[in-house]
mmCIF file of N, CA and C in Angstrom:
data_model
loop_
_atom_site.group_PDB
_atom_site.id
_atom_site.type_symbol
_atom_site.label_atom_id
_atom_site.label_comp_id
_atom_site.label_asym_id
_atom_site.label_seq_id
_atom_site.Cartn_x
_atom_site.Cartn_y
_atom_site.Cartn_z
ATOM 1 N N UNK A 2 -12.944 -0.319 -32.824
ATOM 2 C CA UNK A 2 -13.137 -1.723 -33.094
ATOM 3 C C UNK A 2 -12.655 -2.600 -31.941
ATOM 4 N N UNK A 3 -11.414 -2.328 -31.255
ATOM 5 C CA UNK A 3 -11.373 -2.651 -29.657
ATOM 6 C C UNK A 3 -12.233 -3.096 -28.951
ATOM 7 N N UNK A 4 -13.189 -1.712 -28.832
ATOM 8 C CA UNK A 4 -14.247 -2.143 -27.744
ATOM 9 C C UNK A 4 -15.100 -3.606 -28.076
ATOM 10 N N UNK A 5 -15.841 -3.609 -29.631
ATOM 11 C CA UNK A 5 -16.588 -4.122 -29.761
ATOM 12 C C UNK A 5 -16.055 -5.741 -30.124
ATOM 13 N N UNK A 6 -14.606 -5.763 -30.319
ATOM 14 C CA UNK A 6 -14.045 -7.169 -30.195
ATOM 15 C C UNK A 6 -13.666 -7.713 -28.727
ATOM 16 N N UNK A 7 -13.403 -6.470 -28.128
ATOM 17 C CA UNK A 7 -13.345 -7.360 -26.506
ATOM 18 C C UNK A 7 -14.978 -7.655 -25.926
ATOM 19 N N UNK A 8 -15.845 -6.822 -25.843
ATOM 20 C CA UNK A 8 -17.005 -7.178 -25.715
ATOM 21 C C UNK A 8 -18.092 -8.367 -26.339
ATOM 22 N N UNK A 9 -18.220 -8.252 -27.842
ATOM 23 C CA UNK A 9 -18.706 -9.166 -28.803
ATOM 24 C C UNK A 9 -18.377 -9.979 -28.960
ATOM 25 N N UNK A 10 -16.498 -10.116 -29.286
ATOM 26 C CA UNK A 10 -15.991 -11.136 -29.957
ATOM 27 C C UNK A 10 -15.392 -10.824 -31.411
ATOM 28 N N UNK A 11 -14.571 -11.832 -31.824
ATOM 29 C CA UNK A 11 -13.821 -11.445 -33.055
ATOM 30 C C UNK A 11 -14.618 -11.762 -34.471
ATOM 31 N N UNK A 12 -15.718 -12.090 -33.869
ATOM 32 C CA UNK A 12 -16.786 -12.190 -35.198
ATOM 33 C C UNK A 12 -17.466 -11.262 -35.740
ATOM 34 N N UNK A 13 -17.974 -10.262 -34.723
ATOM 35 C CA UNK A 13 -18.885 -9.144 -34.792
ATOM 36 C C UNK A 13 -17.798 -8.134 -35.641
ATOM 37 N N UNK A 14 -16.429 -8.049 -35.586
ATOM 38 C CA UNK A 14 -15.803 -6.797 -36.496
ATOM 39 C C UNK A 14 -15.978 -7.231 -37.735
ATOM 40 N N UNK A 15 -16.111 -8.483 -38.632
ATOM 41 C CA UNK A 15 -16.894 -7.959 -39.644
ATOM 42 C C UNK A 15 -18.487 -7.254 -39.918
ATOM 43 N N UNK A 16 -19.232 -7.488 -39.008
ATOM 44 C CA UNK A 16 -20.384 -7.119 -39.063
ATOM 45 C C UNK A 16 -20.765 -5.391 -38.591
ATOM 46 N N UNK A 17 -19.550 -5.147 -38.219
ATOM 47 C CA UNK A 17 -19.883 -3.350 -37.741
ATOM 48 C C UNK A 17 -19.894 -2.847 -38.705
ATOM 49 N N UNK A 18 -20.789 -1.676 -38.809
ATOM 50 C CA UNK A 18 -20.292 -0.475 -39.966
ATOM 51 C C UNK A 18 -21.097 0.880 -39.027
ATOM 52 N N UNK A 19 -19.623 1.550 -38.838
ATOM 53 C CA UNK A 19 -19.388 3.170 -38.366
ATOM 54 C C UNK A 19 -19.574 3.522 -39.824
ATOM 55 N N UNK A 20 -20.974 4.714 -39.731
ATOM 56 C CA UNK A 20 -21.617 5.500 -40.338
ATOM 57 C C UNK A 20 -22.153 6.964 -39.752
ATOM 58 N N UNK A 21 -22.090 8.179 -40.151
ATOM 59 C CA UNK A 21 -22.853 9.153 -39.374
ATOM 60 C C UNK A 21 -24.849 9.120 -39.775
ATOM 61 N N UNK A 22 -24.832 8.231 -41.176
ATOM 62 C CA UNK A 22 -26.257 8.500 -41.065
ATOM 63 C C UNK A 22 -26.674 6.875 -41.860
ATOM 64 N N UNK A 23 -27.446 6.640 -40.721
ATOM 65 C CA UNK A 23 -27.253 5.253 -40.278
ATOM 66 C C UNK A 23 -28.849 4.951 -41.093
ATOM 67 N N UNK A 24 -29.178 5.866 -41.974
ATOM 68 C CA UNK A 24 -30.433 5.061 -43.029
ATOM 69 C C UNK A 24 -29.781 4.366 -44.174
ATOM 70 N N UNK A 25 -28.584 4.767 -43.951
ATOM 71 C CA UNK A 25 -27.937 4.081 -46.181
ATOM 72 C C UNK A 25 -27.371 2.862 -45.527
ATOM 73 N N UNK A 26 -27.336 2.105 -44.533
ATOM 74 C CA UNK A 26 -27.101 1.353 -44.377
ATOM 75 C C UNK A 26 -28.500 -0.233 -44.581
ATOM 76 N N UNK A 27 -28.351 -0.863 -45.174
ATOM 77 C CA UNK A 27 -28.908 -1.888 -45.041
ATOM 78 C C UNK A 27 -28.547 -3.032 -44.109
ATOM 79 N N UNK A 28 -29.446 -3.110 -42.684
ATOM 80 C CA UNK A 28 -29.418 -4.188 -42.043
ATOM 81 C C UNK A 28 -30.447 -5.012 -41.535
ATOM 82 N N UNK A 29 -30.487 -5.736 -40.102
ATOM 83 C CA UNK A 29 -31.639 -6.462 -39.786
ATOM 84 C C UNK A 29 -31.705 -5.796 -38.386
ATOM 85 N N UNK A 30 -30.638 -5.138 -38.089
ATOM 86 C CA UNK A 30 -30.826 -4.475 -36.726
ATOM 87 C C UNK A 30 -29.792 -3.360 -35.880
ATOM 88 N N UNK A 31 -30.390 -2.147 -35.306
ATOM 89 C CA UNK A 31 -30.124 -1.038 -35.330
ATOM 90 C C UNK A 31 -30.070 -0.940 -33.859
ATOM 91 N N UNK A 32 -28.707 -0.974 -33.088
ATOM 92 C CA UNK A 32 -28.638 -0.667 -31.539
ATOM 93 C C UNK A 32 -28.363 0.915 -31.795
ATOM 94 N N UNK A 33 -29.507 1.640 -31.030
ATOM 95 C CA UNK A 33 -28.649 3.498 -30.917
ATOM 96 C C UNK A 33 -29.581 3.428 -29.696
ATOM 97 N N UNK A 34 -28.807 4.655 -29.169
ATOM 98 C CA UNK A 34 -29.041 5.640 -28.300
ATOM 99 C C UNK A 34 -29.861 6.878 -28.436
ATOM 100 N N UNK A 35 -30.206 7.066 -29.507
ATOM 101 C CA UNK A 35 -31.007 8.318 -30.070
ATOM 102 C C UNK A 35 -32.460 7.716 -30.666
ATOM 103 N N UNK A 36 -33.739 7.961 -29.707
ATOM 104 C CA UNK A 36 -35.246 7.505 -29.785
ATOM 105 C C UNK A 36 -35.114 8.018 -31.396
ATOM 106 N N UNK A 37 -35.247 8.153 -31.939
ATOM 107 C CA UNK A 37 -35.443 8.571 -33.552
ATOM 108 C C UNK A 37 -34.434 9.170 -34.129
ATOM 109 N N UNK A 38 -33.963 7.740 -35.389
ATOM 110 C CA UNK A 38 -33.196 8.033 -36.419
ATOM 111 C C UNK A 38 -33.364 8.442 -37.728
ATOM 112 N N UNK A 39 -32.757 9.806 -37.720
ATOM 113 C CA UNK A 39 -32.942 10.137 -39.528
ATOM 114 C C UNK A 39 -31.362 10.287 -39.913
ATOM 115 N N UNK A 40 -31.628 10.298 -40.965
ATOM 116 C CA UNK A 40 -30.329 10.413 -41.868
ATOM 117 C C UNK A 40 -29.709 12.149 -41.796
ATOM 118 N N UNK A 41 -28.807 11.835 -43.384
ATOM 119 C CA UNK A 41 -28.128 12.754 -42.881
ATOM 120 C C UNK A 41 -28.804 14.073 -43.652
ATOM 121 N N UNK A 42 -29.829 13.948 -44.667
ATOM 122 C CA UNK A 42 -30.322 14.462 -45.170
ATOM 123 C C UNK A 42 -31.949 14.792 -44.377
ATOM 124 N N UNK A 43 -32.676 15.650 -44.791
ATOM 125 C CA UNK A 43 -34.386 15.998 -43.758
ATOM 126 C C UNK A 43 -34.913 14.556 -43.965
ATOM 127 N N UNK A 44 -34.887 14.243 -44.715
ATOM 128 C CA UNK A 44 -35.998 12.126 -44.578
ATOM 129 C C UNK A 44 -35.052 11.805 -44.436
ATOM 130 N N UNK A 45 -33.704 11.379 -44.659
ATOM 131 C CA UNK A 45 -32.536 10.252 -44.707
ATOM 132 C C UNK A 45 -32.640 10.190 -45.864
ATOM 133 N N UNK A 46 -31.681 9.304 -45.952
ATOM 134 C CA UNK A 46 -31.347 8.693 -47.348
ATOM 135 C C UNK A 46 -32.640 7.495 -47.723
ATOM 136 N N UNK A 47 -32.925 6.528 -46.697
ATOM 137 C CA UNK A 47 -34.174 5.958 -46.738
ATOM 138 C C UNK A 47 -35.455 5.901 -45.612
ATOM 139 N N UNK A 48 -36.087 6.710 -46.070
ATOM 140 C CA UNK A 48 -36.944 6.712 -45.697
ATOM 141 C C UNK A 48 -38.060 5.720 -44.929
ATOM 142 N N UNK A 49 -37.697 4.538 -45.352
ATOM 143 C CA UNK A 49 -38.153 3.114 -43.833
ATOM 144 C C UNK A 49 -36.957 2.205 -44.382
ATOM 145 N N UNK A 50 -35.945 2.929 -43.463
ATOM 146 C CA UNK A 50 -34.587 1.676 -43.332
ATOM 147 C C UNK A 50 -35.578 0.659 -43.085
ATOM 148 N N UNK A 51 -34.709 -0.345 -43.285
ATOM 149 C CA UNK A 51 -34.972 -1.978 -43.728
ATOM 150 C C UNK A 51 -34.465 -2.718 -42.001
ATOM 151 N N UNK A 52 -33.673 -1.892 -41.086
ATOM 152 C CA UNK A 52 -33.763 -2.533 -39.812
ATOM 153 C C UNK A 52 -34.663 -2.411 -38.895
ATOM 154 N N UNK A 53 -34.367 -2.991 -38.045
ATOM 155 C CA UNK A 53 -35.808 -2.652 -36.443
ATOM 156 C C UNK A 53 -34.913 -2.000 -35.514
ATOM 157 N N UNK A 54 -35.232 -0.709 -35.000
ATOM 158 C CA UNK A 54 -34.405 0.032 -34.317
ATOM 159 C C UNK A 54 -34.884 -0.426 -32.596
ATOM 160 N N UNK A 55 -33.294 -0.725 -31.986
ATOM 161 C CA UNK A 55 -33.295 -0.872 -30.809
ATOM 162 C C UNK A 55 -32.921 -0.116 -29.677
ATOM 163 N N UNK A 56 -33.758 0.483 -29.432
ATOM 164 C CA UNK A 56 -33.189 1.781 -28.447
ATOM 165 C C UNK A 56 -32.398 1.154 -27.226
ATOM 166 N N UNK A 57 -31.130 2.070 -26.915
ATOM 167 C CA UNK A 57 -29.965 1.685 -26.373
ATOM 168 C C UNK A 57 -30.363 2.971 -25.186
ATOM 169 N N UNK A 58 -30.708 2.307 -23.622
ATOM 170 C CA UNK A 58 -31.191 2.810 -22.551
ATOM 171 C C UNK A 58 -29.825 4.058 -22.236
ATOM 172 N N UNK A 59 -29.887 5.828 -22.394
ATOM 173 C CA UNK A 59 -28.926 6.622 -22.087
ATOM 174 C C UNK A 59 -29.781 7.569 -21.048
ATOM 175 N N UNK A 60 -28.873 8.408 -20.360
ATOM 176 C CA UNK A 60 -29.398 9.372 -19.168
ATOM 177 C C UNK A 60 -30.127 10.231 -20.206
ATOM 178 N N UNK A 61 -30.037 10.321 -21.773
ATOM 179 C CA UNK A 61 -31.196 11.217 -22.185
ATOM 180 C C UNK A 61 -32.126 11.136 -22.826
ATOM 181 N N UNK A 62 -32.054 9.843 -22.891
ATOM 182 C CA UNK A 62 -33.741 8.825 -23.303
ATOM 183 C C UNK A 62 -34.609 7.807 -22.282
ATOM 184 N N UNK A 63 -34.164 7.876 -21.110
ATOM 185 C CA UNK A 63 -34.467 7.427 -20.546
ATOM 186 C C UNK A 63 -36.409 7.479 -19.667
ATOM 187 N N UNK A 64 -36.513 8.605 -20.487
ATOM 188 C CA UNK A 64 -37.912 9.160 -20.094
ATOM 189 C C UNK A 64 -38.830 8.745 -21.735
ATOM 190 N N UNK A 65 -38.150 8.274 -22.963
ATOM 191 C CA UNK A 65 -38.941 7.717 -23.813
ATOM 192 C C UNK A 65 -39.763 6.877 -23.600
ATOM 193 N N UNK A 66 -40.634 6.683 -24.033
ATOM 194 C CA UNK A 66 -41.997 5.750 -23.677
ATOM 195 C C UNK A 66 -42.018 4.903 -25.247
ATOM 196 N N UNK A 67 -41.841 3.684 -25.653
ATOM 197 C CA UNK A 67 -41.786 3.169 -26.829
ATOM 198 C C UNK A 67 -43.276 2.433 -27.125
ATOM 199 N N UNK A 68 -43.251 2.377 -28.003
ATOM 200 C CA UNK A 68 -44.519 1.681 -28.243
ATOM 201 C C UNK A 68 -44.636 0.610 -29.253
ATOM 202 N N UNK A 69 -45.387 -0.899 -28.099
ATOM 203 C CA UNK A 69 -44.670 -1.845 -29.338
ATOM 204 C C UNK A 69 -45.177 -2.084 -31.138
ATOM 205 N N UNK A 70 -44.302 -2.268 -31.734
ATOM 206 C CA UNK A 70 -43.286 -3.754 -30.929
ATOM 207 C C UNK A 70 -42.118 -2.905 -30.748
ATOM 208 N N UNK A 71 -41.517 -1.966 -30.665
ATOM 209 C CA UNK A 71 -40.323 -1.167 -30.425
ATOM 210 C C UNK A 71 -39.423 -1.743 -28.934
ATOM 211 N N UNK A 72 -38.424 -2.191 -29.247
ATOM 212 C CA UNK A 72 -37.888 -2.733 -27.964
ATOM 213 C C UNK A 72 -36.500 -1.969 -27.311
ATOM 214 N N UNK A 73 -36.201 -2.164 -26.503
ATOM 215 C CA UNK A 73 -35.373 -1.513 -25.476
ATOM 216 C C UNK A 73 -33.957 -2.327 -25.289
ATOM 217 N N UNK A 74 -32.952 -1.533 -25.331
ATOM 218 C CA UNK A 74 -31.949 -2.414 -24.521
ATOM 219 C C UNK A 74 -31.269 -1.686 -23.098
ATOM 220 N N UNK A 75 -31.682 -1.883 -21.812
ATOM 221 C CA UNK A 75 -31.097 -1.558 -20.507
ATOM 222 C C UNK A 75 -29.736 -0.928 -20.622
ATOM 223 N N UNK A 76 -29.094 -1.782 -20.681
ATOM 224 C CA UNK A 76 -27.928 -1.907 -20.963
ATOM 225 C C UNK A 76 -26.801 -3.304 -21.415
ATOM 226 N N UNK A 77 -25.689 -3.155 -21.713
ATOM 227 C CA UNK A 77 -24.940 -4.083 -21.906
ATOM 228 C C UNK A 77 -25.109 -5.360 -21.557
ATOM 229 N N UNK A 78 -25.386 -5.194 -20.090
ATOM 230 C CA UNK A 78 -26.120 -6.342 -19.193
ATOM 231 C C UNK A 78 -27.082 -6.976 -19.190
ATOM 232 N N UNK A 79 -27.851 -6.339 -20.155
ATOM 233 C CA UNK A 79 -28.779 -6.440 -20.628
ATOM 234 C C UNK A 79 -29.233 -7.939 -21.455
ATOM 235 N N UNK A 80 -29.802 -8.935 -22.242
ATOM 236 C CA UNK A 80 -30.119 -9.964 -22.917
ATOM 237 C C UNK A 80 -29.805 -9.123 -24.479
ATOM 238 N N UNK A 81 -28.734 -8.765 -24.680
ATOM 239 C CA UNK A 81 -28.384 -8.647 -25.654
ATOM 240 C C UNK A 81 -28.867 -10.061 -27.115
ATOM 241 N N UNK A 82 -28.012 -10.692 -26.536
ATOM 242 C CA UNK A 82 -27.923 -12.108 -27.369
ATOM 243 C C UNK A 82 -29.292 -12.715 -28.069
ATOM 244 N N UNK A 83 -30.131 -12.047 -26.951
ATOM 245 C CA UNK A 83 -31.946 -12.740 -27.193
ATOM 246 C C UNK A 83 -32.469 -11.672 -28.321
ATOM 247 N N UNK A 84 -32.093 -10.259 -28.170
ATOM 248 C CA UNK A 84 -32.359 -9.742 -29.673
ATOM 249 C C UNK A 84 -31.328 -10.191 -30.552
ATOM 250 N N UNK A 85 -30.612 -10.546 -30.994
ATOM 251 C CA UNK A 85 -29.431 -10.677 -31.809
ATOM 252 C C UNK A 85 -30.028 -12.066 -32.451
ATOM 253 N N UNK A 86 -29.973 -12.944 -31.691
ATOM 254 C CA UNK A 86 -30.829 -14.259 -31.782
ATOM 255 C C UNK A 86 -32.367 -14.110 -32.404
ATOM 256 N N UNK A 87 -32.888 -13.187 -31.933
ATOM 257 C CA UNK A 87 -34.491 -13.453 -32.447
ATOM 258 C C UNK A 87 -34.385 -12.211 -33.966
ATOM 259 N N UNK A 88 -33.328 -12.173 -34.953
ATOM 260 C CA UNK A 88 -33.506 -11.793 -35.937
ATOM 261 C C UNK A 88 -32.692 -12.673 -36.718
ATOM 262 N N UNK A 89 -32.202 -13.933 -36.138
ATOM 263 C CA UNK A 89 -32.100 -14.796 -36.907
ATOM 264 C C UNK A 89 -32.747 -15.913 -37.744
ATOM 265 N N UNK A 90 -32.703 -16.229 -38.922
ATOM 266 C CA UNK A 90 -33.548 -17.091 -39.593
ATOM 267 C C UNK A 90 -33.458 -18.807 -38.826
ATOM 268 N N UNK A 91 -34.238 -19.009 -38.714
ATOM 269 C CA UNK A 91 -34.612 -20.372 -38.304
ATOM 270 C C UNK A 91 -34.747 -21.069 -38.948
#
């Protein structure tokens, strides 16, 4: 929780949730590192989580090819804020 309060800010530690199978979670948006998420079970627990998964740019996805609307994050450095922002209600 460190990391993501020196990085984020002291707002975002309510909004984390450390999970190993990241379908029973209900959200609006999914930063990983792994091109395709299933649960912890063969489908997951749900079968079309309810977030939009944002692939998080690693040395072993880096050869994924996404297809939209599937979006990318570089890295850290990245325009984080502009996805974070564009799943907010207006």
């Amino acid at each position: 929780y460190a990391w993501v309060e020196k990085h984020f800010g002291p707002d975002f530690l309510e909004q984390i949730v450390l999970t190993r199978d990241k379908t029973v979670v209900s959200a609006d948006l999914l930063i990983d590192d792994r091109p395709d998420v299933t649960g912890k079970w063969p489908a997951g627990a749900e079968p079309n989580p309810s977030w939009e998964h944002v692939l998080f740019t690693a040395c072993h996805n880096r050869h994924v090819q996404l297809q939209p609307p599937r979006r990318r994050l570089l890295s850290w450095a990245d325009d984080w804020k502009a996805i974070l922002d564009s799943k907010r209600p207006r």
